[in-house]
Amino acid sequence: MIRVCFVCLGNICRSPMAEFVFKDMVKKANLEDKISVLSRGTSDEELGKSVHSGTINELERHHIPYTLRYATQLKKEDYDSFDYFISVDSLNSRLMRNLFIHDKDLKIHRLLDFTSLKKDIADPWYTGNFTVTYQEIELGCQAFLNYLIEKHSL
Ligand code: 4NP
């Protein structure tokens, strides 16, 4: 099983969106028995809160299934529980490298580095624009899935 963890700051906007978008792609590609997907936040700012309504609106607009979930913080001990930590921006890549002291197995990647955009995903918590976030997450998730399929011969 390839274990993927999407990571943002609060775990209420961007990483849960990526989790559900990617789960849907994995299911449609018939790879549910090969790839598992979760999300976490680097901060404790929103611990226990449910997914932001702006994220839920976008998921519903695109008919992406989702379940109720509550913001959970990434812990140092999680390093061995995942194969890929996919951050939404360079801030969260940096915060993870600090948390894990280093990234000895090179598990940390920024989502849009799998695309030609190679940039951060802006935080809709501040921009209020969940539609742009969705478009970038969808693009990044598709590119990341293609990467996994090729790299692991799925
Ligand atoms: P997210 O957005 O990292 O995409 O979940 C945020 C949500 C809340 C906060 C920051 C970012 N906050 O500071 O409370």
Coordinates of C-alpha atoms and ligand atoms in Angstrom, one line a residue:
M1 CA 0.0 0.0 0.0
I2 CA 1.3 3.5 -0.9
R3 CA 0.3 5.8 2.0
V4 CA -0.3 9.4 1.1
C5 CA -0.8 12.3 3.5
F6 CA -1.8 15.8 2.3
V7 CA -0.7 18.6 4.5
C8 CA -1.8 22.2 5.0
L9 CA -1.7 24.6 8.0
G10 CA -5.2 24.2 9.6
N11 CA -6.4 20.9 8.0
I12 CA -9.8 22.5 7.3
C13 CA -9.5 24.1 3.9
R14 CA -6.8 22.9 1.4
S15 CA -5.6 19.4 2.7
P16 CA -9.1 18.0 3.2
M17 CA -10.0 19.2 -0.2
A18 CA -7.0 17.4 -1.7
E19 CA -7.8 14.3 0.4
F20 CA -11.3 14.0 -1.0
V21 CA -10.4 15.0 -4.6
F22 CA -7.5 12.5 -4.6
K23 CA -9.6 9.7 -3.0
D24 CA -12.1 10.2 -5.8
M25 CA -9.4 10.0 -8.5
V26 CA -7.9 6.9 -6.9
K27 CA -11.3 5.2 -6.8
K28 CA -12.0 6.0 -10.4
A29 CA -8.6 4.6 -11.4
N30 CA -9.5 1.4 -9.5
L31 CA -6.4 1.9 -7.2
E32 CA -8.1 1.9 -3.8
D33 CA -6.3 -1.3 -2.8
K34 CA -2.9 0.2 -3.8
I35 CA -3.1 3.8 -2.5
S36 CA -4.5 5.1 0.9
V37 CA -5.1 8.8 1.5
L38 CA -5.4 11.0 4.6
S39 CA -4.8 14.7 5.5
R40 CA -3.3 16.5 8.4
G41 CA -2.4 20.1 9.5
T42 CA 0.9 21.4 10.7
S43 CA -0.7 23.8 13.2
D44 CA -3.0 23.2 16.2
E45 CA -5.0 26.3 15.2
E46 CA -8.1 24.5 14.1
L47 CA -7.9 21.3 16.0
G48 CA -11.2 19.4 16.1
K49 CA -13.0 21.8 13.7
S50 CA -14.9 20.4 10.7
V51 CA -14.1 21.0 7.1
H52 CA -14.6 24.6 6.0
S53 CA -17.9 25.3 4.3
G54 CA -16.0 26.8 1.3
T55 CA -14.2 23.5 0.8
I56 CA -17.5 21.6 1.1
N57 CA -19.2 23.9 -1.4
E58 CA -16.5 23.2 -4.0
L59 CA -16.6 19.4 -3.3
E60 CA -20.4 19.4 -3.8
R61 CA -20.2 21.6 -6.9
H62 CA -17.9 19.0 -8.5
H63 CA -19.8 15.9 -7.1
I64 CA -16.8 14.7 -5.1
P65 CA -17.9 12.5 -2.2
Y66 CA -16.7 13.5 1.3
T67 CA -17.2 12.4 4.9
L68 CA -17.3 14.4 8.1
R69 CA -13.9 14.8 9.5
Y70 CA -12.2 16.9 12.2
A71 CA -8.9 18.8 11.9
T72 CA -6.0 16.7 13.1
Q73 CA -2.4 17.8 13.7
L74 CA 0.6 16.1 12.1
K75 CA 2.9 14.6 14.7
K76 CA 6.6 13.7 14.6
E77 CA 5.7 10.0 15.0
D78 CA 3.7 10.1 11.8
Y79 CA 6.8 10.1 9.7
D80 CA 7.0 6.3 9.4
S81 CA 3.2 5.9 8.9
F82 CA 3.3 7.5 5.4
D83 CA 5.2 7.2 2.2
Y84 CA 4.4 10.6 0.8
F85 CA 3.7 13.9 2.6
I86 CA 2.2 16.3 0.0
S87 CA 2.2 19.9 1.1
V88 CA 0.1 22.6 -0.4
D89 CA 2.9 25.2 -0.1
S90 CA 6.5 25.8 0.8
L91 CA 5.6 27.0 4.3
N92 CA 4.1 23.7 5.1
S93 CA 7.0 21.8 3.5
R94 CA 9.3 23.8 5.8
L95 CA 7.2 23.2 8.9
M96 CA 7.2 19.5 8.2
R97 CA 11.0 19.4 7.7
N98 CA 11.3 21.1 11.1
L99 CA 8.9 18.7 12.7
F100 CA 10.6 15.6 11.3
I101 CA 14.0 17.2 12.0
H102 CA 15.0 16.2 8.5
D103 CA 13.3 14.3 5.8
K104 CA 15.7 11.3 5.5
D105 CA 13.6 9.3 3.1
L106 CA 12.7 12.4 0.9
K107 CA 9.0 11.9 1.5
I108 CA 8.0 15.6 1.5
H109 CA 6.8 17.1 -1.8
R110 CA 4.9 20.2 -2.8
L111 CA 1.7 19.4 -4.7
L112 CA 2.1 21.8 -7.6
D113 CA 5.7 20.7 -8.2
F114 CA 4.2 17.8 -10.0
T115 CA 2.7 20.3 -12.5
S116 CA 4.3 22.9 -14.7
L117 CA 2.9 25.6 -12.3
K118 CA 5.5 24.8 -9.6
K119 CA 4.1 27.2 -7.0
D120 CA 2.3 27.4 -3.7
I121 CA -1.5 27.0 -3.4
A122 CA -2.8 30.2 -1.9
D123 CA -4.7 29.9 1.3
P124 CA -8.4 30.4 0.8
W125 CA -8.7 31.0 4.5
Y126 CA -7.2 34.4 3.6
T127 CA -8.1 34.8 -0.1
G128 CA -11.7 33.6 0.2
N129 CA -11.3 32.1 -3.2
F130 CA -12.0 28.4 -2.9
T131 CA -12.7 28.0 -6.7
V132 CA -9.1 28.8 -7.7
T133 CA -7.9 26.5 -4.8
Y134 CA -10.1 23.7 -6.2
Q135 CA -8.7 24.1 -9.8
E136 CA -5.1 24.0 -8.6
I137 CA -5.7 21.0 -6.3
E138 CA -7.4 19.1 -9.0
L139 CA -4.6 19.8 -11.4
G140 CA -1.9 18.9 -8.8
C141 CA -3.7 15.7 -7.7
Q142 CA -4.1 14.5 -11.3
A143 CA -0.4 15.1 -12.0
F144 CA 0.6 13.4 -8.7
L145 CA -1.5 10.3 -9.5
N146 CA 0.1 10.0 -12.9
Y147 CA 3.5 10.3 -11.1
L148 CA 2.6 7.4 -8.7
I149 CA 1.2 5.2 -11.5
E150 CA 4.4 5.6 -13.5
K151 CA 6.9 5.4 -10.5
H152 CA 5.3 2.4 -8.9
S153 CA 4.1 0.7 -12.1
L154 CA 0.5 0.7 -10.9
Ligands
4NP1 P1 -5.8 25.5 5.6 O1 -6.3 27.0 5.9 O2 -4.4 25.5 6.0 O3 -6.0 25.4 4.1 O4 -6.7 24.6 6.4 C1 -6.2 27.6 7.2 C2 -7.2 27.5 8.1 C3 -7.1 28.2 9.3 C4 -6.0 28.9 9.6 C5 -5.0 29.0 8.7 C6 -5.1 28.3 7.5 N1 -5.9 29.5 10.9 O5 -4.8 30.2 11.1 O6 -6.7 29.4 11.7

